[in-house]
PDB file of C-alpha atoms and ligand atoms in Angstrom:
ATOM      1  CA  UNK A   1     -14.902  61.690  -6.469  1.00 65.00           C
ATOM      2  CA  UNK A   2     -14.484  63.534  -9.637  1.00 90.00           C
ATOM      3  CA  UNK A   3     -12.589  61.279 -12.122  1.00 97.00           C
ATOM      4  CA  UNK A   4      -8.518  62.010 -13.551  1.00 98.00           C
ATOM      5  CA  UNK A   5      -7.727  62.462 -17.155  1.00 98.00           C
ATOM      6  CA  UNK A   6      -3.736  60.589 -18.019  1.00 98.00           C
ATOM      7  CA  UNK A   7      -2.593  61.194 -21.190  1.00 98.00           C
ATOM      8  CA  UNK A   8       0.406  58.919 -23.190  1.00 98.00           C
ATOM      9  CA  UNK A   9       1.871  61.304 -26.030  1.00 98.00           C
ATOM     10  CA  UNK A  10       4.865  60.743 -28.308  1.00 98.00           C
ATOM     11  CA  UNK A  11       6.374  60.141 -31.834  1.00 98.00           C
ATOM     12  CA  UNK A  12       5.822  57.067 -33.690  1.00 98.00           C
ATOM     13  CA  UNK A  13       6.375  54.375 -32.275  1.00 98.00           C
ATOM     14  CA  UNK A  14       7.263  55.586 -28.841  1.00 98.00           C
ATOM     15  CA  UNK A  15       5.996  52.585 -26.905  1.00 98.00           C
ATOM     16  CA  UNK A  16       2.887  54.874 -25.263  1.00 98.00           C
ATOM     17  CA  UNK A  17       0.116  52.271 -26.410  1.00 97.00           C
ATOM     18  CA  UNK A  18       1.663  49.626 -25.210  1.00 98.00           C
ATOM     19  CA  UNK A  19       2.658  51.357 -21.953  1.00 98.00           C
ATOM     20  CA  UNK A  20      -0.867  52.513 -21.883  1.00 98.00           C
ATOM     21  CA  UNK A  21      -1.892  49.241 -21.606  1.00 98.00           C
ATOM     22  CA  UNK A  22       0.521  47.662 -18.991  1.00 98.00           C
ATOM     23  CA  UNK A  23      -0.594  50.933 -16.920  1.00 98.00           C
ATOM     24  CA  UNK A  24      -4.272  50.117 -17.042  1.00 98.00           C
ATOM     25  CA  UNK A  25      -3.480  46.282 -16.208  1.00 98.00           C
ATOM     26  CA  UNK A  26      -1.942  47.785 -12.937  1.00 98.00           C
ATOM     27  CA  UNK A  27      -4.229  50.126 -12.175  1.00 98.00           C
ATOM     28  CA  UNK A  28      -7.281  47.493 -12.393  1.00 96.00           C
ATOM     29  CA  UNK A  29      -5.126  45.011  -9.861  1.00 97.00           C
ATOM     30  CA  UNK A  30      -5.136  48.016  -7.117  1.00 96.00           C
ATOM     31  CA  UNK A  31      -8.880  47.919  -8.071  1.00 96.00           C
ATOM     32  CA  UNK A  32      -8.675  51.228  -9.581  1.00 96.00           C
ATOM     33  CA  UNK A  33     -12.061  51.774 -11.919  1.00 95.00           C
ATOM     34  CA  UNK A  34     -10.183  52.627 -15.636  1.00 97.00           C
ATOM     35  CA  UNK A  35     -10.931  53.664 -18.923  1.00 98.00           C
ATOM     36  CA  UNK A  36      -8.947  53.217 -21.941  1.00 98.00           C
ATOM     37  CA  UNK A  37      -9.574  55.181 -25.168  1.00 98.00           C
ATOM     38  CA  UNK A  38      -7.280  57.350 -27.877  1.00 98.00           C
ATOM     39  CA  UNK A  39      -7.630  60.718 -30.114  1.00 98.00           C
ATOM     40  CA  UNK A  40      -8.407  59.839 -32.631  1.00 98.00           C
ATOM     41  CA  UNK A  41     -10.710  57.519 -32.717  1.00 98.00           C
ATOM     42  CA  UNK A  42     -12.347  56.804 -29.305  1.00 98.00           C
ATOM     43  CA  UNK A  43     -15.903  57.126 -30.396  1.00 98.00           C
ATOM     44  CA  UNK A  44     -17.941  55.743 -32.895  1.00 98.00           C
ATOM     45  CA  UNK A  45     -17.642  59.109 -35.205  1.00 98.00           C
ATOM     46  CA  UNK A  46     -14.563  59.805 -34.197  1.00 98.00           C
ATOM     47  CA  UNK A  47     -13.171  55.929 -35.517  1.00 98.00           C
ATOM     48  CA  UNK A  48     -14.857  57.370 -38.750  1.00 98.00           C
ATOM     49  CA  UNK A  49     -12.623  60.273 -38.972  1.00 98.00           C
ATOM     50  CA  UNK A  50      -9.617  58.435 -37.576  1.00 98.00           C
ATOM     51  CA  UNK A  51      -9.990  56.031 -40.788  1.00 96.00           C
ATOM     52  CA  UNK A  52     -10.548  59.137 -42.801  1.00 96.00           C
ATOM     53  CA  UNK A  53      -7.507  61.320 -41.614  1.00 97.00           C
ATOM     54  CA  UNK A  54      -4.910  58.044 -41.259  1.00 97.00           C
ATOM     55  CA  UNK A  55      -6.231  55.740 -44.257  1.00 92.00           C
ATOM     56  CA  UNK A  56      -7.285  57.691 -46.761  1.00 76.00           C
ATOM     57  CA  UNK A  57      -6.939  55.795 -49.960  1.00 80.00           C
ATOM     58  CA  UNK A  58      -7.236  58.105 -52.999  1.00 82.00           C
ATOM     59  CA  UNK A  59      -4.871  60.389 -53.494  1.00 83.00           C
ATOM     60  CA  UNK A  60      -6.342  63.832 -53.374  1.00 90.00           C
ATOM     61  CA  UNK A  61      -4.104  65.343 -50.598  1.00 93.00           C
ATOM     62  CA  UNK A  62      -5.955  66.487 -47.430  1.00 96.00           C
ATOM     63  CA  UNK A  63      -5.167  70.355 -46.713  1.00 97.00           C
ATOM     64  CA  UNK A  64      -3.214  70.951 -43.623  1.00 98.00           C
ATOM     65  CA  UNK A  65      -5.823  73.270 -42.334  1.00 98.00           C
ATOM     66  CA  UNK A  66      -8.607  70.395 -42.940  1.00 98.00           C
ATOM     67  CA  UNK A  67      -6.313  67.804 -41.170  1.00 98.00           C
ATOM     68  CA  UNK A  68      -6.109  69.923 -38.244  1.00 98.00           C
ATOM     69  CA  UNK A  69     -10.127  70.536 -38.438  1.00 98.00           C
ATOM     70  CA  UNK A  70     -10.877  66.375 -38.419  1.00 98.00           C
ATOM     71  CA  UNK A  71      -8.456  66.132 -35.397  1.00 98.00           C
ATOM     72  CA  UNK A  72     -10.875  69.024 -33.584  1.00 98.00           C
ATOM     73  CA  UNK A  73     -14.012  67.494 -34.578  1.00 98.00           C
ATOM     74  CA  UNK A  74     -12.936  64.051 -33.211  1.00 99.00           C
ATOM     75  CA  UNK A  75     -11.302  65.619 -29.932  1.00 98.00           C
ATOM     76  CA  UNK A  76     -14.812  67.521 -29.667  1.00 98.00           C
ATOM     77  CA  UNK A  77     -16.756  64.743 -29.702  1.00 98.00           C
ATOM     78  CA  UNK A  78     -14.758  62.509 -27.835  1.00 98.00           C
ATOM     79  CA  UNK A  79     -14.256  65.099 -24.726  1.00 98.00           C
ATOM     80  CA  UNK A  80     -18.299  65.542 -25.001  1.00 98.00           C
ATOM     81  CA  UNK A  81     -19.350  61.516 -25.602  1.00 98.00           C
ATOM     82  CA  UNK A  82     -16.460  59.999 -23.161  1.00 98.00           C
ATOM     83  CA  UNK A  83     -14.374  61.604 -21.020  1.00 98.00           C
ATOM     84  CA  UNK A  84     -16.808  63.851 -19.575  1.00 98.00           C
ATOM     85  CA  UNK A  85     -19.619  61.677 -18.567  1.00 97.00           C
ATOM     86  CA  UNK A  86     -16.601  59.071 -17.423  1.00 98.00           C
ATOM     87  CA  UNK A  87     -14.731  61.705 -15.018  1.00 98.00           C
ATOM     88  CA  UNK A  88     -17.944  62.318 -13.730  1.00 97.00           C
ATOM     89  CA  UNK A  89     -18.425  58.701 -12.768  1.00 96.00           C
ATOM     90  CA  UNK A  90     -15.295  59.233 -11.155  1.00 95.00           C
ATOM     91  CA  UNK A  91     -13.306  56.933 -13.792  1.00 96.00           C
ATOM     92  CA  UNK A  92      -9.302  56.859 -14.074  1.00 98.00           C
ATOM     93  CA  UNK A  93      -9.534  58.123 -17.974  1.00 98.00           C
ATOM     94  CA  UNK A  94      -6.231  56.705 -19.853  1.00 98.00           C
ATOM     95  CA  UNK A  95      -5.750  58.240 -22.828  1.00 98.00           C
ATOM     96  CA  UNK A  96      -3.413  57.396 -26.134  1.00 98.00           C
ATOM     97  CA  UNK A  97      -2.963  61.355 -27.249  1.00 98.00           C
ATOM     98  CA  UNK A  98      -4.572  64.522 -26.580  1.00 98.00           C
ATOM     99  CA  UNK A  99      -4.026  68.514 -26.729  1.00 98.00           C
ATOM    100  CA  UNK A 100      -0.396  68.087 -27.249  1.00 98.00           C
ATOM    101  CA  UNK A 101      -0.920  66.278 -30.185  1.00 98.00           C
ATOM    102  CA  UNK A 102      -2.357  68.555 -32.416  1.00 98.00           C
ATOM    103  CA  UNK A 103       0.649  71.700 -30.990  1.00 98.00           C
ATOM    104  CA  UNK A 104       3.269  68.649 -32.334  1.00 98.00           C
ATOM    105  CA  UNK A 105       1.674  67.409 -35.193  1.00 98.00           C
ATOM    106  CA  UNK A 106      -0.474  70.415 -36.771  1.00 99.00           C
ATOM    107  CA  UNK A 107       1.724  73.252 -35.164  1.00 98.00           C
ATOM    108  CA  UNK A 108       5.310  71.994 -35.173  1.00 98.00           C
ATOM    109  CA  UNK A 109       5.553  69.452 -37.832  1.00 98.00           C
ATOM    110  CA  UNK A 110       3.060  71.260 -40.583  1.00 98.00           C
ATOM    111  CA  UNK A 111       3.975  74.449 -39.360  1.00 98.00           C
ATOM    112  CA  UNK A 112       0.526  75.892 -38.391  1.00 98.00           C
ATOM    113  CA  UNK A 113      -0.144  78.769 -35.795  1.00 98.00           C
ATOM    114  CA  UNK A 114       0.152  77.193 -32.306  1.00 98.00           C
ATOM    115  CA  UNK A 115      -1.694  79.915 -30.859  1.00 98.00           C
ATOM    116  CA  UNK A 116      -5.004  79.526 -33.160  1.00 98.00           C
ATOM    117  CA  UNK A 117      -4.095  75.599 -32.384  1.00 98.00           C
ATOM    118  CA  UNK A 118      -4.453  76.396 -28.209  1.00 98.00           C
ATOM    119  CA  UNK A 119      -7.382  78.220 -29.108  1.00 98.00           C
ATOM    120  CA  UNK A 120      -8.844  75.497 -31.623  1.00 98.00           C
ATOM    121  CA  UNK A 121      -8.003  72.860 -28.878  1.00 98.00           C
ATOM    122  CA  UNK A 122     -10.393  74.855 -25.938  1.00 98.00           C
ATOM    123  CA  UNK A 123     -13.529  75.129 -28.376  1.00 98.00           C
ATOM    124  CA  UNK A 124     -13.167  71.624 -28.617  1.00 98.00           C
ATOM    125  CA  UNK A 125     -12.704  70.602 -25.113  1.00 98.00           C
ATOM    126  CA  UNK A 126     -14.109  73.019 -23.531  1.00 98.00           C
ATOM    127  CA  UNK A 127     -11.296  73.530 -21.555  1.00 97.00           C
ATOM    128  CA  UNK A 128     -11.017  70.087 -20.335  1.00 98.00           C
ATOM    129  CA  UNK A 129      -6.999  69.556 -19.567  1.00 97.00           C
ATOM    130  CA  UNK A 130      -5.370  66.663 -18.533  1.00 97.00           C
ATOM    131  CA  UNK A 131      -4.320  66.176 -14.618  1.00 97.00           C
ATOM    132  CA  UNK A 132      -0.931  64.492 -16.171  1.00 97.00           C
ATOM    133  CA  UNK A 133       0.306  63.880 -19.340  1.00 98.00           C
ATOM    134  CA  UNK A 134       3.211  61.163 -20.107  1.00 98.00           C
ATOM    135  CA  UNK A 135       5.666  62.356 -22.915  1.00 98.00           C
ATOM    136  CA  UNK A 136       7.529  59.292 -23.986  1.00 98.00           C
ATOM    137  CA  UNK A 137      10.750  60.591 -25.057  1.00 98.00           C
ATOM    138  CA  UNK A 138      12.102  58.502 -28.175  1.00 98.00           C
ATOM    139  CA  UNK A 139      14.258  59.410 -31.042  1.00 98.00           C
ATOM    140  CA  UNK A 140      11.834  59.476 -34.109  1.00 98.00           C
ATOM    141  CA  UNK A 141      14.096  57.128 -35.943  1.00 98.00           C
ATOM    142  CA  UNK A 142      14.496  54.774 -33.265  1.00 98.00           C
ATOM    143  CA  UNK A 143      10.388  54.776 -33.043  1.00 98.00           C
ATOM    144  CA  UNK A 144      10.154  54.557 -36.842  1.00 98.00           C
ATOM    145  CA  UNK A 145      12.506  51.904 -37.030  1.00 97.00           C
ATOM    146  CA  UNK A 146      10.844  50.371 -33.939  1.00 96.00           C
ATOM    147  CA  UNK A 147       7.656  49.915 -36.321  1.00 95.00           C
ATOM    148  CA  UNK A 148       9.067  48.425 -39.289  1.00 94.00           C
ATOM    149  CA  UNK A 149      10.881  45.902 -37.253  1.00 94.00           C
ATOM    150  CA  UNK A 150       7.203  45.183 -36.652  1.00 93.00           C
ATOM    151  CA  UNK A 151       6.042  45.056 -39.580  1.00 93.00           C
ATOM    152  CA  UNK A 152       3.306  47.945 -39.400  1.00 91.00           C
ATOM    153  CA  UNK A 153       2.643  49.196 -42.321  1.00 93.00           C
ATOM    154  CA  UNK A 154       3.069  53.248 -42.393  1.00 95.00           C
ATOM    155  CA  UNK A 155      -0.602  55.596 -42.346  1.00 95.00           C
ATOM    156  CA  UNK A 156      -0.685  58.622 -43.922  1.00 96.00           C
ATOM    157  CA  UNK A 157       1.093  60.645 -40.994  1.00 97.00           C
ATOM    158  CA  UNK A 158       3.845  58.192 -40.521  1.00 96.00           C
ATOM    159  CA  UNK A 159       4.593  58.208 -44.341  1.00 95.00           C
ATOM    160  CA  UNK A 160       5.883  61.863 -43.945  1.00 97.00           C
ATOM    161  CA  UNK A 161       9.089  62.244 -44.256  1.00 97.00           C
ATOM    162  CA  UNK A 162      11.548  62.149 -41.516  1.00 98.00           C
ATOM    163  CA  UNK A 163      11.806  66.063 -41.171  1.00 98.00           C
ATOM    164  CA  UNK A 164       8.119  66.558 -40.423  1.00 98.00           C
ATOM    165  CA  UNK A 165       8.651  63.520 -37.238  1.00 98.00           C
ATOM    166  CA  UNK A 166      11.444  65.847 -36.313  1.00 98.00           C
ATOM    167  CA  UNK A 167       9.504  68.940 -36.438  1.00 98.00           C
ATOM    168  CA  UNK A 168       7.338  66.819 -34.334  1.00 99.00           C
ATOM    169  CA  UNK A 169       9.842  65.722 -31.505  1.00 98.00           C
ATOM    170  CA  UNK A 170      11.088  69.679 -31.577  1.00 98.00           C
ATOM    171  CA  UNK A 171       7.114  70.345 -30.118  1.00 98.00           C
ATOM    172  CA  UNK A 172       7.031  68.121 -27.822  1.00 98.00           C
ATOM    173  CA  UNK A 173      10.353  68.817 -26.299  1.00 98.00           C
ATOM    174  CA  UNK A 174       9.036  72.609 -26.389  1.00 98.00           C
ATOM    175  CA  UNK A 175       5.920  71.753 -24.687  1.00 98.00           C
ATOM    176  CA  UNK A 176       7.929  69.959 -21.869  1.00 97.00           C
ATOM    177  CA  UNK A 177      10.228  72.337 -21.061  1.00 97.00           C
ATOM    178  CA  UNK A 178       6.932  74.936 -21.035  1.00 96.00           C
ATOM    179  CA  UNK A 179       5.240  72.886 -19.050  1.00 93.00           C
ATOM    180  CA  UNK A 180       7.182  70.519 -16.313  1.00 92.00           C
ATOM    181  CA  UNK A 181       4.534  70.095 -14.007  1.00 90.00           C
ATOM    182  CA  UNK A 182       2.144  68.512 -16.479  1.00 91.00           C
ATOM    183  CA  UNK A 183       3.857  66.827 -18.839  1.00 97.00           C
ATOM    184  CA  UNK A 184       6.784  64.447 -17.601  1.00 98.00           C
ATOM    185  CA  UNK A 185       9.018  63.472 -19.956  1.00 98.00           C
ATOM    186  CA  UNK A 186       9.853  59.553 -19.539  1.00 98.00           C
ATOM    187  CA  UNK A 187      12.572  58.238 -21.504  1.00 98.00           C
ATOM    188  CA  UNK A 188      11.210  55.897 -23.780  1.00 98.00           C
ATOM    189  CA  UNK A 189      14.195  54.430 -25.170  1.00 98.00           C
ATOM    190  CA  UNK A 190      14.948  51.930 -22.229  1.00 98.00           C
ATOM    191  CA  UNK A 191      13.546  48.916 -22.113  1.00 97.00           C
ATOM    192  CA  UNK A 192       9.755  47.995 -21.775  1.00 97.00           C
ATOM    193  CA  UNK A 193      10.065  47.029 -18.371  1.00 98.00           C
ATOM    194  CA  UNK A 194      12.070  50.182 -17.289  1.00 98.00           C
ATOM    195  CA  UNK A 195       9.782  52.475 -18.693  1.00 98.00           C
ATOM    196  CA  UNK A 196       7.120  51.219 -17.286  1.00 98.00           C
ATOM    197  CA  UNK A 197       8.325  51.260 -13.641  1.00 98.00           C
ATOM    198  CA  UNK A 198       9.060  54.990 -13.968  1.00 98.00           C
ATOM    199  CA  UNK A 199       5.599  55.672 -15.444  1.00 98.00           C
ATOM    200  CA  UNK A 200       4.288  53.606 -12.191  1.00 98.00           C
ATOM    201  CA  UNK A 201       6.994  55.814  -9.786  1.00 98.00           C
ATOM    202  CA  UNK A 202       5.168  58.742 -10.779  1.00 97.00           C
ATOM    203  CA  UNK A 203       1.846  57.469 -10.774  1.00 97.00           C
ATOM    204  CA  UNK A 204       1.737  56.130  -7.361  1.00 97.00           C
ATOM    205  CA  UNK A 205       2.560  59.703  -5.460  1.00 95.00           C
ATOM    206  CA  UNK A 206      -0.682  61.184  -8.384  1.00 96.00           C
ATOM    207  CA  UNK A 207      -2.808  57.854  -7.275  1.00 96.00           C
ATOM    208  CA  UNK A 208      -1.825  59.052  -3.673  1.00 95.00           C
ATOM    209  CA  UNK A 209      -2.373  62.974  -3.429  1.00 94.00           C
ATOM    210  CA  UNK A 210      -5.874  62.193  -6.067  1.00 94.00           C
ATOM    211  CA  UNK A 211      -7.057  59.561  -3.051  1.00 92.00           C
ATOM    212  CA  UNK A 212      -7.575  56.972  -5.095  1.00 91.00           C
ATOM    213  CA  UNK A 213      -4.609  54.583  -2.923  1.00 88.00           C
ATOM    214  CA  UNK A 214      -3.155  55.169   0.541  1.00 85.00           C
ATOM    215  CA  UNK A 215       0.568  53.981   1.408  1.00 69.00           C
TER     216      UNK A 215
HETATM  217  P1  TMP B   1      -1.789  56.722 -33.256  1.00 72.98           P
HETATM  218  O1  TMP B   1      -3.040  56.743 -32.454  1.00 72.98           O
HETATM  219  O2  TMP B   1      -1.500  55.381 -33.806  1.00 72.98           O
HETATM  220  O3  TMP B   1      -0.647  57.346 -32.554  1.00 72.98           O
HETATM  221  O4  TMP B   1      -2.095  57.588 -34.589  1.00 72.98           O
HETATM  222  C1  TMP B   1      -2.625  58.826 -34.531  1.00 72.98           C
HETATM  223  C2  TMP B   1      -1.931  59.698 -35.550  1.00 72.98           C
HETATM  224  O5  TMP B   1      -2.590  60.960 -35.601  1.00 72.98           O
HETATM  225  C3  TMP B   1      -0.489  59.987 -35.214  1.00 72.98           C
HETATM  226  O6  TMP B   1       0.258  60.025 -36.414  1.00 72.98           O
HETATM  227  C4  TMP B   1      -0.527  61.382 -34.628  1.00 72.98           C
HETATM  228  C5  TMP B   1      -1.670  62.016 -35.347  1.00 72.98           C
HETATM  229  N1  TMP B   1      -2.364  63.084 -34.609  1.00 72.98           N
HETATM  230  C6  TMP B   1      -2.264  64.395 -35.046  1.00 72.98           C
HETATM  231  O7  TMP B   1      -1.577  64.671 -36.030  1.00 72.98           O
HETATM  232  N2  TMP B   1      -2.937  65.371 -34.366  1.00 72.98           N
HETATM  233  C7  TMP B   1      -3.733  65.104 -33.285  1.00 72.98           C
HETATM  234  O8  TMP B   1      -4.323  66.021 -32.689  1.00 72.98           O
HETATM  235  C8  TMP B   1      -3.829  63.724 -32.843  1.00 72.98           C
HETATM  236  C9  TMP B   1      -4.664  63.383 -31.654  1.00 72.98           C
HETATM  237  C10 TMP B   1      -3.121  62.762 -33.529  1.00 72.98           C
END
């Protein structure tokens, strides 16, 4: 059986890597063969780039058109390195951001063309989409705030100011309402708990029509 490609997207601090991982503890107790990786960063070159793009520490700006170039190179060789070779060994691919990313981040909040973006984003995966895609719907204040009650401290991106995370929230909620069937907006303001039973809701009737569980 051909693997599945789930995706976790959202603003900062939207909960999706931690929901990520509550999802893959679940999956692995129906014995469900996982893999858990992110854009960017999920290869060796691509953690490279992810430093380079998110931790840059001089402070010659990085060009919105080379931003959205790094983000390609890593999605190309992360689609090429890992999540092809993994669907193929039929593997549950979990995924902290994909495609949608780059429309949010490097269409909507920089302002870049979204069509050269769709185009940009099939050189690099060749096509590869996702079979679903989780939008975790949070306010990005509420997500922003959510991190410095942490105590992260802000990369690059989340250093923008709060109009760009806006711009940001404005794709995805554009991208949902394009696109119902493949990305499902959860509402990631409710508790940890509650979010994650919906993500599971949903889940079980995929895990059921992919074959991969029977009720
Ligand atoms: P995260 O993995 O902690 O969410 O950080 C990744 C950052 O990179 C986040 O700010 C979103 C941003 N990003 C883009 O701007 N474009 C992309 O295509 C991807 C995958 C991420």
């Amino acid at each position: 059986m051909k693997g599945k490609l789930i995706i976790f997207e959202g603003v900062e601090g939207c909960g999706k890597t931690t929901q990520m991982q509550l999802c893959d503890q679940w999956l692995q107790s129906l014995n469900i063969p996982t893999l858990m990786t992110r854009q960017p960063g999920g290869t060796e070159l691509g953690s490279h780039i992810r430093h380079l793009l998110l931790n840059k520490t001089d402070n010659q700006p990085i060009a919105d058109r080379t931003e959205l170039l790094l983000y390609a190179a890593d999605r190309s060789q992360h689609v090429e390195q890992l999540l092809k070779p993994n669907l193929l060994l039929g593997k549950l691919i979990l995924s902290d951001r994909y495609i949608y990313s780059m429309i949010a981040y490097q269409g909507y909040g920089r302002g870049l063309d979204t069509s050269l973006i769709e185009q940009l984003n099939t050189i690099a995966t060749e096509g590869l989409e996702s079979d679903l895609t989780f939008w975790l719907d949070v306010d990005p204040e509420v997500g922003l705030n959510r991190k410095r009650g942490d105590g992260d401290i802000f990369d690059r991106i989340e250093q923008e100011k709060i109009d760009f995370h806006h711009r940001v929230q404005a794709g995805y909620t554009a991208l949902a309402t394009s696109e119902p069937h493949i990305i499902i907006r959860i509402d990631g303001s409710l508790t940890r708990e509650a979010v994650q039973e919906n993500i599971q809701e949903v889940l079980k009737n995929k895990l059921q029509s992919w074959g991969y569980i029977t009720m």
